[in-house]
Tab-separated table of C-alpha atoms in Angstrom:
chain	number	residue	atom	x	y	z
A	1053	LYS	CA	0.501	9.835	45.923
A	1054	ARG	CA	3.038	9.616	43.124
A	1055	LEU	CA	0.529	10.193	40.467
A	1056	GLN	CA	-0.904	13.197	42.381
A	1057	ASP	CA	2.647	14.614	42.692
A	1058	GLN	CA	3.116	14.062	38.886
A	1059	ARG	CA	-0.224	15.660	37.997
A	1060	GLN	CA	0.696	18.754	40.064
A	1061	ALA	CA	4.085	19.058	38.457
A	1062	GLN	CA	2.730	18.880	35.048
A	1063	LEU	CA	-0.041	21.464	35.899
A	1064	SER	CA	2.633	23.840	37.232
A	1065	GLU	CA	4.646	23.309	34.128
A	1066	ALA	CA	1.589	24.071	31.953
A	1067	ARG	CA	0.890	27.256	33.851
A	1068	ALA	CA	4.531	28.311	33.439
A	1069	LEU	CA	4.293	27.854	29.681
A	1070	LEU	CA	1.223	30.035	29.641
A	1071	ALA	CA	2.794	32.818	31.721
A	1072	SER	CA	3.700	34.740	28.650
A	1073	ARG	CA	0.483	34.199	26.769
A	1074	SER	CA	-2.568	36.498	26.752
A	1075	GLU	CA	-5.042	36.678	29.581
A	1076	GLU	CA	-7.628	35.290	27.237
A	1077	GLN	CA	-5.653	32.138	26.657
A	1078	LYS	CA	-4.880	31.798	30.347
A	1079	THR	CA	-8.581	32.024	31.243
A	1080	ARG	CA	-9.424	29.517	28.436
A	1081	PHE	CA	-7.020	27.121	29.891
A	1082	GLU	CA	-8.244	27.421	33.502
A	1083	GLU	CA	-11.886	27.182	32.309
A	1084	THR	CA	-11.175	24.097	30.234
A	1085	LEU	CA	-9.270	22.559	33.131
A	1086	ARG	CA	-12.087	23.218	35.577
A	1087	ARG	CA	-14.689	21.692	33.248
A	1088	ALA	CA	-12.583	18.558	32.585
A	1089	GLU	CA	-11.982	18.076	36.424
A	1090	LYS	CA	-15.721	18.267	36.936
A	1091	ALA	CA	-16.777	16.039	33.985
A	1092	TYR	CA	-14.007	13.362	34.108
A	1093	PRO	CA	-15.451	11.308	37.091
A	1094	VAL	CA	-18.576	10.777	34.960
A	1095	ARG	CA	-16.482	8.480	32.815
A	1096	GLU	CA	-16.651	5.767	35.404
A	1097	GLU	CA	-20.013	6.551	37.022
A	1098	HIS	CA	-22.330	7.042	34.107
A	1099	GLY	CA	-22.136	3.379	33.142
A	1100	PHE	CA	-23.538	2.292	36.409
A	1101	PHE	CA	-26.393	4.768	36.567
A	1102	ASP	CA	-27.558	4.879	32.940
A	1103	ARG	CA	-26.837	1.230	32.011
A	1104	ASP	CA	-25.681	-1.267	34.693
A	1105	ALA	CA	-28.246	-0.491	37.403
A	1106	PRO	CA	-31.222	-0.528	35.058
A	1107	VAL	CA	-30.181	-3.684	33.270
A	1108	ALA	CA	-29.486	-5.316	36.667
A	1109	LEU	CA	-33.078	-4.651	37.853
A	1110	LEU	CA	-34.431	-6.030	34.509
A	1111	ARG	CA	-32.209	-9.085	34.987
A	1112	TYR	CA	-33.748	-9.756	38.333
A	1113	ALA	CA	-37.217	-9.623	36.892
A	1114	LEU	CA	-36.272	-12.087	34.137
A	1115	LEU	CA	-34.570	-14.442	36.612
A	1116	GLU	CA	-37.682	-14.497	38.652
A	1117	THR	CA	-39.695	-15.252	35.498
A	1118	GLY	CA	-37.197	-18.139	34.665
A	1119	ARG	CA	-37.495	-19.480	38.250
A	1120	ARG	CA	-41.238	-19.699	38.029
A	1121	LEU	CA	-41.135	-21.307	34.593
A	1122	ALA	CA	-38.533	-23.817	35.695
A	1123	GLU	CA	-40.587	-24.611	38.859
A	1124	ARG	CA	-43.508	-25.546	36.531
A	1125	SER	CA	-41.094	-27.574	34.328
A	1126	GLN	CA	-41.584	-25.246	31.405
A	1127	LEU	CA	-37.794	-24.620	31.529
A	1128	ASN	CA	-35.000	-26.990	32.312
A	1129	ALA	CA	-33.017	-24.267	34.152
A	1130	THR	CA	-33.692	-20.680	35.284
A	1131	ASP	CA	-31.220	-19.094	33.047
A	1132	ASP	CA	-32.850	-20.622	29.989
A	1133	VAL	CA	-35.329	-17.661	30.144
A	1134	PHE	CA	-32.591	-15.663	28.371
A	1135	PHE	CA	-33.173	-17.709	25.189
A	1136	LEU	CA	-36.669	-16.084	24.984
A	1137	GLU	CA	-37.894	-12.767	23.715
A	1138	PHE	CA	-40.110	-10.680	26.010
A	1139	GLU	CA	-43.002	-11.381	23.869
A	1140	GLU	CA	-42.513	-15.136	24.387
A	1141	ALA	CA	-41.565	-15.172	28.068
A	1142	CYS	CA	-44.710	-13.310	29.202
A	1143	PRO	CA	-47.190	-15.596	27.505
A	1144	ALA	CA	-45.273	-18.615	28.667
A	1145	LEU	CA	-45.637	-17.376	32.344
A	1146	ALA	CA	-49.244	-16.200	32.025
A	1147	GLN	CA	-50.744	-18.868	29.805
A	1148	ARG	CA	-48.304	-21.722	30.303
A	1149	GLU	CA	-47.307	-21.906	26.647
A	1150	PRO	CA	-44.654	-24.573	25.747
A	1151	VAL	CA	-41.258	-23.075	24.976
A	1152	LEU	CA	-38.717	-26.011	25.532
A	1153	GLU	CA	-38.454	-26.803	21.900
A	1154	LEU	CA	-37.873	-23.097	20.976
A	1155	ILE	CA	-35.135	-22.822	23.628
A	1156	GLU	CA	-33.315	-25.955	22.462
A	1157	ARG	CA	-33.310	-24.767	18.937
A	1158	ARG	CA	-31.901	-21.359	19.936
A	1159	ARG	CA	-29.320	-23.013	22.295
A	1160	ALA	CA	-28.124	-25.018	19.338
A	1161	GLU	CA	-27.900	-21.910	17.167
A	1162	ARG	CA	-25.801	-20.144	19.761
A	1163	ASN	CA	-23.524	-23.062	20.083
A	1164	TRP	CA	-22.972	-23.204	16.379
A	1165	VAL	CA	-22.165	-19.556	16.216
A	1166	LEU	CA	-19.736	-19.820	19.080
A	1167	ALA	CA	-18.043	-22.695	17.312
A	1168	ASN	CA	-17.965	-21.007	13.931
A	1169	PRO	CA	-16.912	-17.405	14.618
A	1170	GLY	CA	-16.908	-15.267	11.471
A	1171	PRO	CA	-14.278	-12.717	10.399
A	1172	ALA	CA	-14.162	-9.241	11.813
A	1173	SER	CA	-15.624	-7.871	8.609
A	1174	TYR	CA	-16.821	-9.004	5.256
A	1175	GLY	CA	-16.172	-7.771	1.755
A	1176	GLU	CA	-13.560	-5.270	0.664
A	1177	ALA	CA	-12.038	-2.595	2.938
A	1178	PRO	CA	-14.420	0.219	3.660
A	1179	PRO	CA	-13.901	3.381	1.510
A	1180	ALA	CA	-12.316	6.490	2.976
A	1181	PRO	CA	-14.759	8.700	4.986
A	1182	PRO	CA	-16.585	11.261	2.817
A	1183	SER	CA	-15.163	14.698	2.551
A	1184	LEU	CA	-16.567	17.289	5.004
A	1185	ALA	CA	-15.274	20.209	2.956
A	1186	SER	CA	-18.825	21.401	1.983
A	1187	PHE	CA	-19.897	21.739	5.615
A	1188	PRO	CA	-19.946	25.077	7.321
A	1189	LYS	CA	-16.862	25.613	9.319
A	1190	GLU	CA	-18.378	25.037	12.781
A	1191	ALA	CA	-20.257	21.922	11.738
A	1192	ARG	CA	-17.189	20.526	9.960
A	1193	GLN	CA	-15.041	21.034	13.102
A	1194	ALA	CA	-17.804	19.265	15.251
A	1195	ALA	CA	-18.001	16.316	12.709
A	1196	GLU	CA	-14.253	16.016	12.418
A	1197	GLY	CA	-13.951	16.022	16.254
A	1198	VAL	CA	-16.589	13.300	16.569
A	1199	PHE	CA	-14.899	11.105	13.882
A	1200	TRP	CA	-11.470	11.618	15.547
A	1201	ALA	CA	-12.768	10.889	19.031
A	1202	LEU	CA	-14.504	7.662	17.883
A	1203	GLU	CA	-11.245	6.407	16.139
A	1204	GLN	CA	-9.142	7.315	19.276
A	1205	THR	CA	-11.659	5.431	21.472
A	1206	PHE	CA	-12.303	2.368	19.461
A	1207	GLY	CA	-9.073	2.078	17.330
A	1208	THR	CA	-11.149	0.488	14.501
A	1209	GLN	CA	-8.389	0.431	11.943
A	1210	MET	CA	-5.824	-1.282	14.145
A	1211	SER	CA	-8.340	-3.436	16.008
A	1212	GLY	CA	-9.325	-5.076	12.698
A	1213	GLN	CA	-5.871	-6.447	11.969
A	1214	VAL	CA	-5.139	-10.120	11.903
A	1215	GLN	CA	-1.489	-11.063	13.127
A	1216	HIS	CA	0.233	-14.348	12.656
A	1217	ASP	CA	3.504	-14.128	14.464
A	1218	ALA	CA	2.795	-14.919	18.109
A	1219	ARG	CA	6.433	-14.039	18.936
A	1220	ASN	CA	6.170	-10.353	17.984
A	1221	ILE	CA	2.642	-8.821	18.321
A	1222	THR	CA	2.061	-5.160	17.580
A	1223	GLY	CA	-0.709	-2.740	18.519
A	1224	ILE	CA	-1.349	0.734	19.756
A	1225	ALA	CA	0.941	2.008	22.490
A	1226	ALA	CA	-1.543	2.944	25.122
A	1227	SER	CA	0.381	3.166	28.511
A	1228	SER	CA	4.173	3.363	28.642
A	1229	GLY	CA	6.533	1.090	30.587
A	1230	ARG	CA	8.056	-2.349	30.077
A	1231	TYR	CA	6.924	-5.429	32.081
A	1232	THR	CA	7.776	-9.178	31.803
A	1233	GLY	CA	5.313	-11.585	33.129
A	1234	THR	CA	2.975	-14.667	32.648
A	1235	VAL	CA	0.135	-14.464	30.209
A	1236	ARG	CA	-3.403	-14.878	31.455
A	1237	VAL	CA	-6.020	-14.934	28.819
A	1238	VAL	CA	-9.476	-13.669	30.191
A	1239	LYS	CA	-12.210	-13.742	27.616
A	1240	ASP	CA	-15.020	-12.476	29.826
A	1241	GLU	CA	-16.175	-11.514	33.334
A	1242	SER	CA	-16.687	-15.266	34.223
A	1243	GLN	CA	-12.836	-15.753	34.136
A	1244	PHE	CA	-11.879	-12.965	36.509
A	1245	HIS	CA	-10.982	-15.592	39.135
A	1246	LEU	CA	-8.190	-16.954	36.941
A	1247	ILE	CA	-6.029	-13.718	37.477
A	1248	GLN	CA	-3.032	-14.073	39.577
A	1249	SER	CA	-0.993	-11.208	41.040
A	1250	GLY	CA	1.418	-9.900	38.400
A	1251	ASP	CA	-0.162	-11.655	35.492
A	1252	VAL	CA	-0.099	-10.079	31.981
A	1253	MET	CA	-3.844	-9.837	31.272
A	1254	VAL	CA	-4.747	-10.582	27.583
A	1255	CYS	CA	-8.383	-9.919	26.803
A	1256	PRO	CA	-10.726	-8.750	23.949
A	1257	ILE	CA	-11.455	-5.400	25.562
A	1258	THR	CA	-12.494	-4.043	29.014
A	1259	SER	CA	-15.268	-1.951	30.437
A	1260	PRO	CA	-15.564	-0.253	33.829
A	1261	VAL	CA	-16.498	-3.659	35.302
A	1262	TRP	CA	-12.983	-4.868	34.696
A	1263	SER	CA	-11.492	-2.056	36.777
A	1264	VAL	CA	-11.279	-4.262	39.861
A	1265	LEU	CA	-8.439	-6.317	38.157
A	1266	PHE	CA	-6.153	-3.442	37.359
A	1267	PRO	CA	-4.512	-3.415	40.803
A	1268	SER	CA	-3.492	-7.085	40.419
A	1269	ILE	CA	-2.058	-7.188	36.971
A	1270	GLY	CA	1.425	-6.215	35.775
A	1271	ALA	CA	0.538	-5.344	32.138
A	1272	LEU	CA	-2.379	-5.323	29.688
A	1273	VAL	CA	-2.829	-6.534	26.106
A	1274	THR	CA	-6.172	-6.312	24.206
A	1275	ASP	CA	-7.550	-7.294	20.816
A	1276	SER	CA	-9.349	-3.920	20.339
A	1277	GLY	CA	-9.510	-0.361	21.694
A	1278	GLY	CA	-7.888	2.974	21.073
A	1279	ILE	CA	-5.695	5.459	22.922
A	1280	LEU	CA	-8.718	6.973	24.626
A	1281	SER	CA	-10.596	3.724	25.273
A	1282	HIS	CA	-11.591	2.828	28.890
A	1283	LEU	CA	-8.872	0.271	29.219
A	1284	ALA	CA	-6.038	2.652	27.965
A	1285	ILE	CA	-7.101	5.367	30.402
A	1286	ILE	CA	-7.288	3.081	33.414
A	1287	ALA	CA	-3.995	1.448	32.507
A	1288	ARG	CA	-2.316	4.895	32.548
A	1289	GLU	CA	-3.929	5.767	35.863
A	1290	TYR	CA	-2.468	2.657	37.415
A	1291	ALA	CA	0.886	3.067	35.573
A	1292	ILE	CA	0.407	-0.435	33.927
A	1293	PRO	CA	2.125	-0.932	30.605
A	1294	ALA	CA	-0.592	-1.510	27.916
A	1295	VAL	CA	-0.755	-2.447	24.240
A	1296	VAL	CA	-4.227	-2.341	22.631
A	1297	ALA	CA	-5.727	-2.923	19.309
A	1298	THR	CA	-3.692	-6.061	18.500
A	1299	GLY	CA	-6.453	-7.626	16.665
A	1300	ASN	CA	-6.121	-11.183	17.800
A	1301	ALA	CA	-3.768	-11.491	20.725
A	1302	THR	CA	-6.286	-13.517	22.622
A	1303	GLU	CA	-5.805	-16.155	19.927
A	1304	LEU	CA	-1.988	-15.885	19.476
A	1305	LEU	CA	-1.130	-16.020	23.217
A	1306	ALA	CA	-1.849	-18.804	25.744
A	1307	ASP	CA	-1.895	-19.040	29.494
A	1308	GLY	CA	1.471	-19.582	31.008
A	1309	GLN	CA	3.537	-17.962	28.263
A	1310	ARG	CA	6.167	-15.444	29.341
A	1311	VAL	CA	6.052	-12.187	27.467
A	1312	THR	CA	7.460	-8.719	27.569
A	1313	VAL	CA	5.002	-5.866	27.169
A	1314	ASP	CA	6.517	-2.556	25.848
A	1315	GLY	CA	3.765	-0.064	26.394
A	1316	ALA	CA	5.661	2.736	24.739
A	1317	ALA	CA	6.569	0.848	21.591
A	1318	GLY	CA	3.226	-0.894	21.239
A	1319	GLU	CA	4.887	-4.316	21.184
A	1320	VAL	CA	4.451	-7.677	22.892
A	1321	ARG	CA	7.341	-10.053	22.521
A	1322	ALA	CA	7.181	-13.755	23.560
A	1323	LEU	CA	10.225	-15.074	25.511
């Protein structure tokens, strides 16, 4: 209710500011607003219909493949099927080809990678984007808009930073407000159950799947993401202070720490 009232007040203020403008500008504003109100809900829903649901159906099929292979002792566990490519799983199921040795090798490779994470990037800093001056005006505006939107969404420049002072972490100010609470580092969906009411959630990044946690947390800190990322938008909707693109907050902060998150200044201070 409070957010609805705030939205209506801001809309009234915008229309008042447009009162002295031309009819063309007023019409453009209302048309743009109407299109935004119609398109915005897709931000949450498209992930389910064009990605999550199809992948879930595929996962069910693969799990059934793994169950049958495990039943025949070709796998040690059903989930081991995810160490195989499609071209390997199908012959294993149809022709009973052995795959245990291949799976163990890939499991070892995965464990090595997890134990030896590489840097965020290799080599020198990337050069500045090429000039778009030679583009026709309309194409240049479209390309510049895409580059701007990508940076605002992913915050690649800030997200690549490596910080060393765990007492004072900085990032992009994504959602205003100040909050002091207990740190809870959540690396992936398997750790959702660790969240306690009022925690400061510290995570790599979020997707729509993480939205279920926002009613429970007091503030949000992430390694990556920009001002228009999913997590920043949802944090503002829930009026939760948020600092994003810290680079490595998940490594600097630990469960149980007390921190103050200043979402307007883009700062996280350990107490």
